């Protein structure tokens, strides 16, 4: 059976069907449609004003590669300039290969690249060291908690180094859907209340962040990378199997089989959640140690690092244990989970 | 902390576990130490066998059931705990006033059977602690939607009747086919009764007690006589109890099975069934003067329902779907008194105290797990619960933090045609606007009817199609109905190919609402003026 014609240009044969609408399109039209949608997201949300210096969080993976490519195509129209910022978490056997991919991309696209390493920023703590420190407590390692918080801090530092005014990351709709599911399953009302927008405006001196790919489904991101023949690093992190997000990801895959629009439905739900005022996070202040945005006395990065230094890595993980204050009084033992 | 299970004792184990590591399944021993799951079972068995373990509450009874993490209860304490939870949920929320008529929605399943049983027991207590409302029971026969044969349905109904007759409440057995005879007024939100100040409840209770007391003194002696409320309870089989005269007309059964047969996915079928059932129960409640409906959703079921609603795009209405009270229908309030009881507790209670229940196959019985979102969520949550035993209670507690506030304070907007919640779709919403956008961008041609049916999320595009030339009658009515639905209901309607099979009351109400809407702007439209076509690309 010959392939149907492209529904958009009616000239070429269709090369793919779009996952959400089932429409048949040829490669060029699909890429054009994808880029147009990202452009619309950015313009409609007024995410990147003209003249902005945008730091792209590049990990070498498919999302950030596609993001960098699309933004590079759209940069003249938006009037922004791009800088690549890569974060080296110090995960052996994974991050070095990914960074090599980022370096190749930077060379190919002629974009300035800055690499910030955990070891430099956080006093010699690489993720491997953190993993070793949190291991052996009998429970799951929770090193993904550390990595997430520290990476955002590192990205912020890297962006400041290159003089950026905005930070963009390549989170897609599936990521947002997984985040909602995960937050619900873990009962994280604070994050549920905070999430669900197109990015944060940047309060308290933090740089505004956004996620232009937020409404694109993961399958389309992969298809785009395929049709544009982008070179990216596709293995998963060494510690990924232990993450709680794996459960949410597995669930989302099953849901998408039962209902193709599941990711978009979840994003819609997340936007419309109404949480009680008591459950919402307090208005953000400044961290007493480093001055960054924080909703408590210490920002989460400082609190986590504190715990690591003291040899009690679980100090800042979980709800409201006594370890947040600087004196570290009342060694409250973490209750059994 | 070492990664070895501290309780691993080769003497206790009847078979060697693998090197005593903490396995992924956690467990707790009596002293709340974290041990591996295998040891937890072994310790428990050992202590039960050696009669060491005592009920955690009364400290002397022999435990028969273990709830939560290591809490062993004896039979009487468990009963007291269970009944106390039921009464506490009702008492804490103070929504059910004395003498009020309450309809109990009974499906025959364990949770609703337990609820009905609790109400029965609660009514027969001594006067101080007696439950003070007037119950009735309803059973909806959904056999046609589930594809049951008429003989099976008749058998099930007979079993139900047996139990209902022993209850002593007025009961109603309605077949789902009766939705074809409903009037569009079911979908209208009736005027809400004023909620009243905080003192209203207490005042009502006090006056009720006073009435009772006066009645008691008037009767001059004798045992605590039945109050006014109980006198209203007719003995079974009288005109209060609604017995179906026979099986419903075959035409209606046929129409119902055609409707459900045409729905493409099990998810949409389940959602639609739930909607129709709610409308039917609402109708019965209104007809017979019930102001409250009690459903037997347990804690586990509500957690599953919460996650399912989230995945179906109903994030805005979670508080109504899973909270204790649901007042979106106005005069009839849906109440969920079993929401603190986990399925495990319900199952144990039913077994220990012989609560009668009837098994009926539902629409998703024997369906593979991947067939619908509901099944997926159920399987997922229960599996996760085995690994992280606090999952269900965490999700449930999160649901308690949800409030019934519409976003951005837009209070009284139009309501969804099917689920009667305030519409949560507007142009500012990024996800739905994007959903409209993806269909809008890719169509460089005027949309064909087939493409139009496949993209019902367009709001502005609906008007586009209406004004297109050619046979647009069917598209017209479909678009008209779609734009009156909330996001979640729209996604369900995508799986219903032909809206003509819907029960007539839905179609009639949709027609009425759109006529009303067009009438409002009619006076401002200039005759034969230029028609503005609204496209999805604004």
PDB file of N, CA and C in Angstrom, chain B residues 320-357:
ATOM      1  N   UNK B 320     -13.970  17.785  44.047  1.00  0.00           N
ATOM      2  CA  UNK B 320     -15.358  17.337  43.990  1.00  0.00           C
ATOM      3  C   UNK B 320     -15.449  15.839  43.763  1.00  0.00           C
ATOM      4  N   UNK B 321     -14.555  15.331  42.931  1.00  0.00           N
ATOM      5  CA  UNK B 321     -14.623  13.915  42.606  1.00  0.00           C
ATOM      6  C   UNK B 321     -14.231  13.026  43.766  1.00  0.00           C
ATOM      7  N   UNK B 322     -13.321  13.506  44.614  1.00  0.00           N
ATOM      8  CA  UNK B 322     -12.806  12.616  45.647  1.00  0.00           C
ATOM      9  C   UNK B 322     -12.946  13.158  47.064  1.00  0.00           C
ATOM     10  N   UNK B 323     -13.545  14.286  47.233  1.00  0.00           N
ATOM     11  CA  UNK B 323     -13.682  14.833  48.576  1.00  0.00           C
ATOM     12  C   UNK B 323     -14.826  14.171  49.317  1.00  0.00           C
ATOM     13  N   UNK B 324     -15.038  14.594  50.544  1.00  0.00           N
ATOM     14  CA  UNK B 324     -16.106  13.988  51.324  1.00  0.00           C
ATOM     15  C   UNK B 324     -17.478  14.348  50.761  1.00  0.00           C
ATOM     16  N   UNK B 325     -17.670  15.601  50.417  1.00  0.00           N
ATOM     17  CA  UNK B 325     -18.984  16.001  49.920  1.00  0.00           C
ATOM     18  C   UNK B 325     -18.842  16.609  48.540  1.00  0.00           C
ATOM     19  N   UNK B 326     -19.840  16.394  47.740  1.00  0.00           N
ATOM     20  CA  UNK B 326     -19.828  16.846  46.349  1.00  0.00           C
ATOM     21  C   UNK B 326     -21.132  17.573  46.092  1.00  0.00           C
ATOM     22  N   UNK B 327     -21.073  18.910  46.094  1.00  0.00           N
ATOM     23  CA  UNK B 327     -22.333  19.647  45.986  1.00  0.00           C
ATOM     24  C   UNK B 327     -22.572  20.239  44.614  1.00  0.00           C
ATOM     25  N   UNK B 328     -21.971  19.688  43.584  1.00  0.00           N
ATOM     26  CA  UNK B 328     -22.119  20.359  42.301  1.00  0.00           C
ATOM     27  C   UNK B 328     -23.519  20.263  41.723  1.00  0.00           C
ATOM     28  N   UNK B 329     -24.336  19.364  42.218  1.00  0.00           N
ATOM     29  CA  UNK B 329     -25.683  19.251  41.664  1.00  0.00           C
ATOM     30  C   UNK B 329     -26.667  20.188  42.347  1.00  0.00           C
ATOM     31  N   UNK B 330     -26.216  20.865  43.376  1.00  0.00           N
ATOM     32  CA  UNK B 330     -27.086  21.854  43.991  1.00  0.00           C
ATOM     33  C   UNK B 330     -27.900  21.280  45.131  1.00  0.00           C
ATOM     34  N   UNK B 331     -29.067  20.733  44.810  1.00  0.00           N
ATOM     35  CA  UNK B 331     -29.951  20.331  45.904  1.00  0.00           C
ATOM     36  C   UNK B 331     -29.595  18.968  46.473  1.00  0.00           C
ATOM     37  N   UNK B 332     -28.982  18.115  45.684  1.00  0.00           N
ATOM     38  CA  UNK B 332     -28.609  16.794  46.196  1.00  0.00           C
ATOM     39  C   UNK B 332     -27.105  16.765  46.397  1.00  0.00           C
ATOM     40  N   UNK B 333     -26.675  16.387  47.570  1.00  0.00           N
ATOM     41  CA  UNK B 333     -25.253  16.374  47.891  1.00  0.00           C
ATOM     42  C   UNK B 333     -24.778  14.933  47.982  1.00  0.00           C
ATOM     43  N   UNK B 334     -23.683  14.619  47.297  1.00  0.00           N
ATOM     44  CA  UNK B 334     -23.126  13.272  47.345  1.00  0.00           C
ATOM     45  C   UNK B 334     -22.086  13.224  48.451  1.00  0.00           C
ATOM     46  N   UNK B 335     -22.201  12.217  49.296  1.00  0.00           N
ATOM     47  CA  UNK B 335     -21.361  12.137  50.490  1.00  0.00           C
ATOM     48  C   UNK B 335     -20.635  10.799  50.458  1.00  0.00           C
ATOM     49  N   UNK B 336     -19.398  10.773  50.942  1.00  0.00           N
ATOM     50  CA  UNK B 336     -18.601   9.541  50.880  1.00  0.00           C
ATOM     51  C   UNK B 336     -18.141   9.157  52.279  1.00  0.00           C
ATOM     52  N   UNK B 337     -18.961   8.465  53.027  1.00  0.00           N
ATOM     53  CA  UNK B 337     -18.596   8.201  54.422  1.00  0.00           C
ATOM     54  C   UNK B 337     -17.531   7.133  54.595  1.00  0.00           C
ATOM     55  N   UNK B 338     -17.284   6.322  53.562  1.00  0.00           N
ATOM     56  CA  UNK B 338     -16.313   5.238  53.732  1.00  0.00           C
ATOM     57  C   UNK B 338     -14.916   5.668  53.350  1.00  0.00           C
ATOM     58  N   UNK B 339     -14.678   6.970  53.215  1.00  0.00           N
ATOM     59  CA  UNK B 339     -13.418   7.369  52.609  1.00  0.00           C
ATOM     60  C   UNK B 339     -12.209   7.194  53.517  1.00  0.00           C
ATOM     61  N   UNK B 340     -12.415   6.878  54.773  1.00  0.00           N
ATOM     62  CA  UNK B 340     -11.262   6.638  55.641  1.00  0.00           C
ATOM     63  C   UNK B 340     -10.911   5.160  55.761  1.00  0.00           C
ATOM     64  N   UNK B 341     -11.782   4.307  55.194  1.00  0.00           N
ATOM     65  CA  UNK B 341     -11.557   2.879  55.371  1.00  0.00           C
ATOM     66  C   UNK B 341     -10.814   2.327  54.176  1.00  0.00           C
ATOM     67  N   UNK B 342      -9.722   1.596  54.415  1.00  0.00           N
ATOM     68  CA  UNK B 342      -9.023   0.982  53.290  1.00  0.00           C
ATOM     69  C   UNK B 342      -9.769  -0.282  52.887  1.00  0.00           C
ATOM     70  N   UNK B 343      -9.512  -0.711  51.657  1.00  0.00           N
ATOM     71  CA  UNK B 343     -10.191  -1.907  51.149  1.00  0.00           C
ATOM     72  C   UNK B 343      -9.879  -3.123  52.008  1.00  0.00           C
ATOM     73  N   UNK B 344      -8.684  -3.145  52.538  1.00  0.00           N
ATOM     74  CA  UNK B 344      -8.293  -4.288  53.366  1.00  0.00           C
ATOM     75  C   UNK B 344      -9.171  -4.361  54.608  1.00  0.00           C
ATOM     76  N   UNK B 345      -9.386  -3.208  55.248  1.00  0.00           N
ATOM     77  CA  UNK B 345     -10.231  -3.200  56.448  1.00  0.00           C
ATOM     78  C   UNK B 345     -11.651  -3.618  56.104  1.00  0.00           C
ATOM     79  N   UNK B 346     -12.142  -3.107  54.967  1.00  0.00           N
ATOM     80  CA  UNK B 346     -13.512  -3.451  54.559  1.00  0.00           C
ATOM     81  C   UNK B 346     -13.636  -4.945  54.351  1.00  0.00           C
ATOM     82  N   UNK B 347     -12.640  -5.505  53.665  1.00  0.00           N
ATOM     83  CA  UNK B 347     -12.707  -6.935  53.367  1.00  0.00           C
ATOM     84  C   UNK B 347     -12.688  -7.755  54.653  1.00  0.00           C
ATOM     85  N   UNK B 348     -11.816  -7.380  55.571  1.00  0.00           N
ATOM     86  CA  UNK B 348     -11.735  -8.126  56.829  1.00  0.00           C
ATOM     87  C   UNK B 348     -13.023  -7.996  57.630  1.00  0.00           C
ATOM     88  N   UNK B 349     -13.559  -6.780  57.657  1.00  0.00           N
ATOM     89  CA  UNK B 349     -14.785  -6.575  58.432  1.00  0.00           C
ATOM     90  C   UNK B 349     -15.918  -7.413  57.864  1.00  0.00           C
ATOM     91  N   UNK B 350     -16.039  -7.376  56.526  1.00  0.00           N
ATOM     92  CA  UNK B 350     -17.126  -8.122  55.904  1.00  0.00           C
ATOM     93  C   UNK B 350     -17.012  -9.607  56.195  1.00  0.00           C
ATOM     94  N   UNK B 351     -15.759 -10.077  56.227  1.00  0.00           N
ATOM     95  CA  UNK B 351     -15.582 -11.507  56.461  1.00  0.00           C
ATOM     96  C   UNK B 351     -15.858 -11.862  57.916  1.00  0.00           C
ATOM     97  N   UNK B 352     -15.314 -11.024  58.826  1.00  0.00           N
ATOM     98  CA  UNK B 352     -15.446 -11.362  60.246  1.00  0.00           C
ATOM     99  C   UNK B 352     -16.885 -11.243  60.728  1.00  0.00           C
ATOM    100  N   UNK B 353     -17.631 -10.265  60.155  1.00  0.00           N
ATOM    101  CA  UNK B 353     -18.965 -10.018  60.688  1.00  0.00           C
ATOM    102  C   UNK B 353     -20.050 -10.341  59.681  1.00  0.00           C
ATOM    103  N   UNK B 354     -19.701 -11.124  58.699  1.00  0.00           N
ATOM    104  CA  UNK B 354     -20.689 -11.703  57.777  1.00  0.00           C
ATOM    105  C   UNK B 354     -21.617 -10.660  57.170  1.00  0.00           C
ATOM    106  N   UNK B 355     -21.034  -9.658  56.536  1.00  0.00           N
ATOM    107  CA  UNK B 355     -21.853  -8.647  55.869  1.00  0.00           C
ATOM    108  C   UNK B 355     -22.269  -9.207  54.512  1.00  0.00           C
ATOM    109  N   UNK B 356     -23.549  -9.211  54.210  1.00  0.00           N
ATOM    110  CA  UNK B 356     -23.981  -9.790  52.934  1.00  0.00           C
ATOM    111  C   UNK B 356     -23.631  -8.880  51.769  1.00  0.00           C
ATOM    112  N   UNK B 357     -23.071  -9.457  50.740  1.00  0.00           N
ATOM    113  CA  UNK B 357     -22.821  -8.686  49.522  1.00  0.00           C
ATOM    114  C   UNK B 357     -23.031  -9.611  48.350  1.00  0.00           C
TER     115      UNK B 357
END
